[in-house]
CSV table of C-alpha atoms and ligand atoms in Angstrom, one decimal:
chain,number,residue,atom,x,y,z
A,758,MET,CA,0.0,0.1,0.0
A,759,ASN,CA,1.4,3.3,-0.7
A,760,LEU,CA,1.5,6.2,1.6
A,761,LYS,CA,-1.1,8.4,-0.2
A,762,LYS,CA,-3.4,5.2,0.1
A,763,SER,CA,-2.9,4.5,3.6
A,764,LEU,CA,-3.1,8.2,4.6
A,765,ASN,CA,-6.5,7.9,2.9
A,766,THR,CA,-7.7,4.7,4.5
A,767,LEU,CA,-6.6,6.3,8.0
A,768,LEU,CA,-8.6,9.2,7.3
A,769,ALA,CA,-11.6,7.3,6.0
A,770,ALA,CA,-11.5,5.2,9.4
A,771,VAL,CA,-11.2,8.5,11.7
A,772,LEU,CA,-14.0,10.0,9.7
A,773,GLY,CA,-16.1,6.7,9.9
A,774,THR,CA,-15.3,6.3,13.5
A,775,GLY,CA,-16.4,10.1,14.1
A,776,LEU,CA,-19.8,9.5,12.1
A,777,VAL,CA,-20.7,6.4,14.5
A,778,ILE,CA,-19.7,8.5,17.5
A,779,SER,CA,-21.9,11.5,16.5
A,780,GLY,CA,-24.9,9.0,15.6
A,781,VAL,CA,-24.6,7.4,18.8
A,782,ALA,CA,-24.3,11.0,20.8
A,783,HIS,CA,-27.5,12.0,18.8
A,784,ALA,CA,-29.2,8.9,19.6
A,785,GLN,CA,-28.7,9.2,23.2
A,786,LYS,CA,-30.1,12.8,23.4
A,787,TYR,CA,-32.9,11.8,20.8
A,788,PRO,CA,-35.8,12.8,21.4
A,789,ASP,CA,-35.2,16.6,22.7
A,790,LYS,CA,-37.9,18.1,20.6
A,791,PRO,CA,-41.2,17.1,19.1
A,792,ILE,CA,-41.0,14.9,16.3
A,793,THR,CA,-43.5,15.3,13.2
A,794,LEU,CA,-45.4,12.5,11.7
A,795,VAL,CA,-46.3,13.3,8.2
A,796,VAL,CA,-49.7,12.2,6.9
A,797,PRO,CA,-50.1,12.2,3.1
A,798,PHE,CA,-53.8,13.0,3.0
A,799,ALA,CA,-56.1,15.4,4.4
A,800,ALA,CA,-57.1,15.5,8.1
A,801,GLY,CA,-59.9,13.9,9.4
A,802,GLY,CA,-59.7,10.6,6.9
A,803,PRO,CA,-58.4,7.0,7.4
A,804,THR,CA,-54.6,7.6,7.6
A,805,ASP,CA,-54.9,10.7,9.8
A,806,THR,CA,-57.1,8.8,12.1
A,807,ILE,CA,-54.3,6.2,12.5
A,808,ALA,CA,-51.5,8.5,12.6
A,809,ARG,CA,-53.4,10.4,15.4
A,810,LEU,CA,-54.0,7.4,17.2
A,811,ILE,CA,-50.6,6.1,17.5
A,812,ALA,CA,-49.0,9.6,17.9
A,813,VAL,CA,-50.2,10.2,21.5
A,814,PRO,CA,-48.9,6.9,22.9
A,815,MET,CA,-45.8,6.8,20.4
A,816,GLY,CA,-45.0,10.6,22.0
A,817,LYS,CA,-45.5,9.4,25.6
A,818,SER,CA,-43.1,6.4,25.2
A,819,LEU,CA,-40.7,9.0,23.4
A,820,GLY,CA,-41.1,11.6,26.0
A,821,GLN,CA,-41.8,14.3,23.3
A,822,THR,CA,-45.1,15.1,21.5
A,823,VAL,CA,-45.4,13.6,18.0
A,824,VAL,CA,-47.0,16.3,15.8
A,825,ILE,CA,-49.2,15.5,12.8
A,826,GLU,CA,-48.5,17.2,9.8
A,827,ASN,CA,-51.0,16.6,6.9
A,828,VAL,CA,-49.1,17.2,3.2
A,829,ALA,CA,-51.9,16.0,1.2
A,830,GLY,CA,-52.1,15.9,-2.7
A,831,ALA,CA,-51.4,13.8,-5.9
A,832,GLY,CA,-52.3,10.6,-4.1
A,833,GLY,CA,-49.9,10.8,-1.4
A,834,THR,CA,-46.8,11.4,-3.3
A,835,ILE,CA,-46.5,14.9,-2.5
A,836,ALA,CA,-45.8,13.9,1.1
A,837,SER,CA,-43.6,10.8,0.0
A,838,ALA,CA,-41.3,13.1,-2.0
A,839,LYS,CA,-41.0,15.6,0.8
A,840,VAL,CA,-40.1,12.9,3.5
A,841,ALA,CA,-37.6,11.5,1.1
A,842,LYS,CA,-35.9,14.9,1.2
A,843,SER,CA,-36.1,15.7,4.8
A,844,LYS,CA,-33.3,15.7,6.9
A,845,PRO,CA,-32.7,11.9,8.2
A,846,ASP,CA,-32.7,12.9,12.1
A,847,GLY,CA,-35.5,11.2,13.5
A,848,TYR,CA,-37.5,14.4,13.6
A,849,THR,CA,-39.6,13.8,10.6
A,850,ILE,CA,-41.3,10.1,10.6
A,851,TYR,CA,-44.0,9.0,7.8
A,852,ILE,CA,-47.1,7.1,7.7
A,853,HIS,CA,-48.4,5.8,4.4
A,854,HIS,CA,-50.4,3.1,3.4
A,855,MET,CA,-50.0,0.6,0.3
A,856,GLY,CA,-50.0,3.6,-1.9
A,857,MET,CA,-46.2,3.7,-1.5
A,858,ALA,CA,-46.3,0.4,-3.5
A,859,THR,CA,-49.0,1.1,-6.1
A,860,ALA,CA,-47.9,4.6,-6.9
A,861,GLN,CA,-44.9,3.3,-9.2
A,862,ALA,CA,-47.4,1.7,-11.6
A,863,LEU,CA,-49.7,4.7,-11.6
A,864,TYR,CA,-47.1,7.5,-12.1
A,865,ASP,CA,-44.7,7.5,-15.1
A,866,LYS,CA,-42.2,9.1,-13.0
A,867,LEU,CA,-42.2,9.4,-9.2
A,868,PRO,CA,-39.7,12.2,-7.6
A,869,TYR,CA,-38.7,9.4,-5.0
A,870,ASP,CA,-37.8,5.6,-4.8
A,871,PRO,CA,-39.9,3.9,-2.3
A,872,MET,CA,-37.3,1.1,-2.3
A,873,LYS,CA,-34.2,3.4,-1.9
A,874,ASP,CA,-35.4,6.6,-0.3
A,875,PHE,CA,-36.6,5.6,3.0
A,876,GLU,CA,-35.7,3.6,6.6
A,877,TYR,CA,-38.2,1.2,7.3
A,878,ILE,CA,-39.8,1.3,11.1
A,879,GLY,CA,-42.8,-1.0,10.8
A,880,GLN,CA,-46.2,-2.2,9.5
A,881,VAL,CA,-48.8,-0.8,11.4
A,882,ALA,CA,-52.7,-2.2,10.7
A,883,ASP,CA,-54.6,-3.6,7.8
A,884,VAL,CA,-57.9,-2.0,6.8
A,885,PRO,CA,-60.6,-3.3,4.5
A,886,MET,CA,-62.7,-1.1,2.2
A,887,VAL,CA,-66.1,-0.7,1.3
A,888,LEU,CA,-68.0,0.6,-1.6
A,889,LEU,CA,-70.4,3.3,-0.8
A,890,GLY,CA,-73.1,5.4,-2.5
A,891,ARG,CA,-75.0,8.6,-1.3
A,892,LYS,CA,-78.0,8.1,0.4
A,893,ASN,CA,-80.5,8.9,-2.1
A,894,LEU,CA,-78.5,7.4,-5.2
A,895,PRO,CA,-81.3,5.1,-6.9
A,896,PRO,CA,-79.8,1.4,-6.5
A,897,ASN,CA,-80.5,-0.3,-3.6
A,898,ASN,CA,-78.0,-3.2,-4.0
A,899,PHE,CA,-74.6,-4.0,-5.8
A,900,LYS,CA,-76.6,-5.5,-9.0
A,901,GLU,CA,-79.1,-2.6,-9.4
A,902,LEU,CA,-75.7,-0.5,-9.1
A,903,GLU,CA,-74.1,-2.3,-11.9
A,904,ALA,CA,-77.1,-1.7,-14.1
A,905,TYR,CA,-77.5,2.0,-13.1
A,906,ILE,CA,-73.7,2.7,-13.8
A,907,LYS,CA,-74.2,1.4,-17.1
A,908,THR,CA,-77.1,3.2,-18.0
A,909,ASN,CA,-76.0,6.5,-16.3
A,910,LYS,CA,-72.1,6.5,-17.2
A,911,ASP,CA,-72.2,9.7,-18.3
A,912,LYS,CA,-73.5,11.2,-15.2
A,913,VAL,CA,-72.4,8.8,-12.6
A,914,THR,CA,-69.6,10.6,-10.3
A,915,MET,CA,-67.0,8.5,-8.2
A,916,ALA,CA,-64.8,10.3,-5.7
A,917,ASN,CA,-61.1,9.5,-4.6
A,918,ALA,CA,-58.1,10.7,-3.2
A,919,GLY,CA,-56.2,11.2,-6.5
A,920,PRO,CA,-53.7,8.6,-8.3
A,921,GLY,CA,-51.8,6.8,-5.6
A,922,ALA,CA,-54.5,6.7,-3.2
A,923,VAL,CA,-56.4,3.5,-2.5
A,924,SER,CA,-59.7,5.0,-3.0
A,925,GLN,CA,-58.6,5.5,-6.6
A,926,LEU,CA,-57.0,2.0,-7.0
A,927,CYS,CA,-60.3,0.4,-5.8
A,928,GLY,CA,-62.4,2.4,-7.8
A,929,LEU,CA,-60.4,1.8,-11.1
A,930,ILE,CA,-60.6,-1.6,-10.5
A,931,PHE,CA,-64.2,-1.8,-9.7
A,932,GLN,CA,-64.6,0.0,-13.1
A,933,SER,CA,-62.4,-2.0,-15.1
A,934,ARG,CA,-64.1,-4.8,-13.7
A,935,LEU,CA,-67.5,-3.6,-14.9
A,936,GLY,CA,-66.2,-2.4,-18.2
A,937,VAL,CA,-67.4,1.3,-17.4
A,938,ARG,CA,-65.6,4.6,-16.8
A,939,VAL,CA,-67.5,7.1,-14.7
A,940,THR,CA,-66.2,10.6,-14.1
A,941,THR,CA,-64.0,10.8,-11.1
A,942,VAL,CA,-63.7,13.6,-8.7
A,943,PRO,CA,-60.2,13.6,-7.0
A,944,TYR,CA,-60.0,15.3,-3.4
A,945,LYS,CA,-56.9,15.6,-1.2
A,946,GLY,CA,-58.3,12.6,1.0
A,947,THR,CA,-61.4,10.6,1.7
A,948,GLY,CA,-62.0,12.3,4.4
A,949,PRO,CA,-63.5,15.6,2.5
A,950,ALA,CA,-64.7,13.0,-0.1
A,951,LEU,CA,-66.8,11.2,2.4
A,952,ILE,CA,-68.1,14.5,3.5
A,953,ASP,CA,-69.4,15.1,-0.1
A,954,LEU,CA,-70.7,11.7,-0.2
A,955,LEU,CA,-72.8,12.5,2.9
A,956,GLY,CA,-73.8,15.9,1.5
A,957,GLY,CA,-74.8,14.2,-1.8
A,958,GLN,CA,-72.3,16.1,-4.0
A,959,VAL,CA,-70.7,12.8,-5.2
A,960,ASP,CA,-72.4,9.6,-6.1
A,961,ILE,CA,-70.1,6.7,-5.1
A,962,LEU,CA,-66.7,6.2,-3.3
A,963,CYS,CA,-64.6,3.1,-2.1
A,964,ASP,CA,-63.2,3.9,1.0
A,965,GLN,CA,-61.7,2.3,4.2
A,966,THR,CA,-63.8,1.2,7.2
A,967,THR,CA,-62.3,3.7,9.5
A,968,GLN,CA,-65.1,6.4,9.3
A,969,THR,CA,-67.0,4.8,7.0
A,970,ILE,CA,-68.7,1.7,9.4
A,971,GLN,CA,-70.6,4.4,12.0
A,972,TYR,CA,-72.1,6.2,8.6
A,973,ILE,CA,-73.2,2.7,7.2
A,974,LYS,CA,-74.8,1.8,10.6
A,975,GLU,CA,-76.7,5.2,10.9
A,976,ASN,CA,-77.8,4.5,7.3
A,977,ARG,CA,-76.6,7.8,6.1
A,978,VAL,CA,-74.9,6.2,3.0
A,979,LYS,CA,-75.5,3.1,1.1
A,980,VAL,CA,-73.3,0.2,1.1
A,981,TYR,CA,-72.8,-2.2,-2.2
A,982,GLY,CA,-70.1,-4.4,-0.9
A,983,VAL,CA,-67.0,-5.1,0.9
A,984,THR,CA,-63.5,-5.4,-0.9
A,985,THR,CA,-62.3,-8.0,0.9
A,986,PRO,CA,-62.8,-11.9,0.3
A,987,LYS,CA,-64.2,-12.6,3.7
A,988,ARG,CA,-67.1,-10.3,5.0
A,989,LEU,CA,-66.8,-8.1,8.0
A,990,SER,CA,-67.4,-9.0,11.4
A,991,SER,CA,-68.8,-5.7,12.0
A,992,LEU,CA,-71.1,-5.6,8.9
A,993,PRO,CA,-72.2,-9.5,8.6
A,994,ASN,CA,-75.1,-8.5,6.5
A,995,VAL,CA,-73.0,-6.7,3.6
A,996,PRO,CA,-71.8,-8.8,1.0
A,997,THR,CA,-68.5,-8.8,-0.6
A,998,LEU,CA,-67.7,-8.0,-4.0
A,999,ASP,CA,-66.3,-11.3,-4.7
A,1000,GLU,CA,-69.4,-13.1,-3.9
A,1001,GLN,CA,-71.8,-10.5,-6.1
A,1002,GLY,CA,-69.9,-11.6,-9.2
A,1003,MET,CA,-66.6,-9.5,-9.1
A,1004,LYS,CA,-64.6,-12.9,-8.6
A,1005,GLY,CA,-61.3,-12.5,-6.8
A,1006,PHE,CA,-61.8,-8.7,-5.9
A,1007,ASP,CA,-59.3,-8.4,-2.7
A,1008,VAL,CA,-58.0,-5.1,-1.7
A,1009,LYS,CA,-56.9,-4.5,1.8
A,1010,VAL,CA,-55.3,-1.3,2.7
A,1011,TRP,CA,-51.8,-2.1,4.8
A,1012,HIS,CA,-49.9,0.8,6.3
A,1013,GLY,CA,-46.1,1.2,7.3
A,1014,VAL,CA,-44.1,4.0,9.1
A,1015,TYR,CA,-40.9,5.4,7.7
A,1016,ALA,CA,-38.2,7.8,8.1
A,1017,PRO,CA,-35.8,9.1,5.4
A,1018,LEU,CA,-33.1,7.5,4.3
A,1019,GLY,CA,-30.0,7.7,6.5
A,1020,THR,CA,-31.9,8.4,9.8
A,1021,PRO,CA,-29.3,6.5,12.2
A,1022,LYS,CA,-30.0,2.7,13.4
A,1023,PRO,CA,-30.3,3.9,17.1
A,1024,VAL,CA,-33.1,6.4,16.2
A,1025,LEU,CA,-35.1,3.8,14.1
A,1026,ASP,CA,-34.8,1.6,16.8
A,1027,LYS,CA,-36.2,4.0,19.7
A,1028,ILE,CA,-39.0,4.8,17.3
A,1029,ASN,CA,-39.7,1.2,16.6
A,1030,ILE,CA,-40.2,0.5,20.3
A,1031,ALA,CA,-42.7,3.2,20.8
A,1032,LEU,CA,-44.8,2.1,17.8
A,1033,LYS,CA,-44.9,-1.5,18.9
A,1034,LYS,CA,-45.8,0.1,22.5
A,1035,ALA,CA,-48.7,2.1,20.8
A,1036,LEU,CA,-49.8,-0.9,19.0
A,1037,ALA,CA,-49.9,-2.8,22.3
A,1038,ASP,CA,-52.1,-0.3,23.9
A,1039,PRO,CA,-55.7,-1.6,24.5
A,1040,ASP,CA,-57.6,1.5,24.2
A,1041,ILE,CA,-56.0,1.6,20.4
A,1042,LYS,CA,-56.9,-1.6,19.8
A,1043,THR,CA,-60.3,-1.3,20.9
A,1044,ARG,CA,-60.8,1.8,18.7
A,1045,LEU,CA,-59.6,-0.1,15.8
A,1046,ASP,CA,-61.5,-3.1,16.3
A,1047,THR,CA,-64.7,-0.9,15.9
A,1048,SER,CA,-63.8,-0.2,12.5
A,1049,ASN,CA,-62.9,-3.9,11.7
A,1050,ILE,CA,-59.1,-2.8,11.3
A,1051,ASP,CA,-56.5,-5.2,12.1
A,1052,ILE,CA,-53.5,-4.5,14.1
A,1053,VAL,CA,-50.6,-6.5,12.3
A,1054,PRO,CA,-48.9,-9.1,14.3
A,1055,VAL,CA,-46.1,-8.4,16.3
A,1056,ALA,CA,-43.7,-10.2,13.9
A,1057,LYS,CA,-44.5,-7.6,11.3
A,1058,GLN,CA,-43.9,-4.3,13.5
A,1059,ASN,CA,-40.4,-4.0,12.2
A,1060,GLY,CA,-38.4,-2.0,9.5
A,1061,PRO,CA,-37.1,-5.8,7.9
A,1062,ALA,CA,-40.8,-7.0,7.6
A,1063,LEU,CA,-42.0,-3.9,6.3
A,1064,GLN,CA,-39.3,-3.6,3.5
A,1065,VAL,CA,-40.1,-7.4,2.4
A,1066,HIS,CA,-43.6,-6.5,2.3
A,1067,LEU,CA,-43.3,-3.2,0.4
A,1068,ASP,CA,-41.0,-5.0,-2.3
A,1069,ALA,CA,-43.5,-7.9,-2.6
A,1070,GLU,CA,-46.5,-5.3,-3.1
A,1071,ILE,CA,-45.0,-3.5,-5.6
A,1072,ASN,CA,-44.2,-6.8,-7.4
A,1073,ARG,CA,-47.9,-7.5,-6.9
A,1074,TRP,CA,-49.6,-4.3,-7.9
A,1075,GLY,CA,-47.6,-3.6,-11.0
A,1076,PRO,CA,-48.9,-6.2,-13.1
A,1077,ILE,CA,-52.9,-5.9,-11.6
A,1078,ILE,CA,-52.8,-2.2,-12.4
A,1079,ARG,CA,-51.1,-2.5,-15.9
A,1080,LYS,CA,-53.6,-5.2,-16.7
A,1081,ALA,CA,-56.6,-3.0,-15.6
A,1082,ASN,CA,-55.2,0.1,-17.7
A,1083,ILE,CA,-55.6,2.0,-14.9
A,1084,PRO,CA,-54.0,5.5,-15.0
A,1085,ASP,CA,-56.8,7.8,-16.2
B,1752,LIG,C1,-57.3,9.1,3.4
B,1752,LIG,O1,-56.4,9.0,4.4
B,1752,LIG,O2,-57.6,10.2,2.9
B,1752,LIG,C2,-57.2,7.7,2.4
B,1752,LIG,O3,-56.1,7.1,3.0
B,1752,LIG,C3,-56.9,8.5,1.1
B,1752,LIG,C4,-56.9,7.2,-0.1
B,1752,LIG,O4,-58.0,6.8,-0.4
B,1752,LIG,O5,-55.8,6.4,-0.1
């Protein structure tokens, strides 16, 4: 080894040690100020609700407030791009659902790479979806809805939260299986979309159960089917889309927590412990149970499991989306 090479090696070792020491020092102090949990959709919707539920107990175990920041727009991709470019210091973390996997097939080019620009903290919960109509929409069941849409395709409107949102994905699979395209109305989240459905401004919406079960039970919306292969325990009389003729219809929304690439491992570990504690909180479980939301098993509440799942989901959804000729 020549002198220059040995000096470079020595310098790299010294700098590397320095980085490790400063990372450890950072992790020891962490967190010494509030942490921002970015939500890629509007307040009041399903993702925001789960975020707010876990933020409180996570903040308690971390000893700092976890503040929600809603960065809504473009089906969640604006927030993903923002988080990917945020400082990797543990003060910006991110909750997103399976749009993290599906956006790749829905956009020609994304300003971030879901498999390269993030650290993975853990999976959170799985949420079924329901196909809803405004209360005074004429069809009273799924068969009538199919016929109604086919006859009125130029006037039926379907709300969603933009390309990359699961409401859009579910709605487009539904339309593709029906063989009919209707007018879609994009919102910044299904929170505001559901308000418009309740107000009768839009006709149909595919949304998660997080907010919707309550309105179904109060008879304030019509429900035409659930998107999972099995019926839901909280809506036992609502048939699945699969059993009503859309064979194999299977959309269940999973969620994960992320941080920008380069967030130190000891910091990620602290956040992961706080996430696991939040998910073990009986009050959170009760709240999620009432909406038929399943907290994932502990074995999935970690970074490596989330990373493997995300990769598998990108590979699963890409062909389905392309086959359904989805982007609109
Ligand atoms: C939301 O939180 O508003 C929804 O998860 C959006 C969506 O449909 O993906």
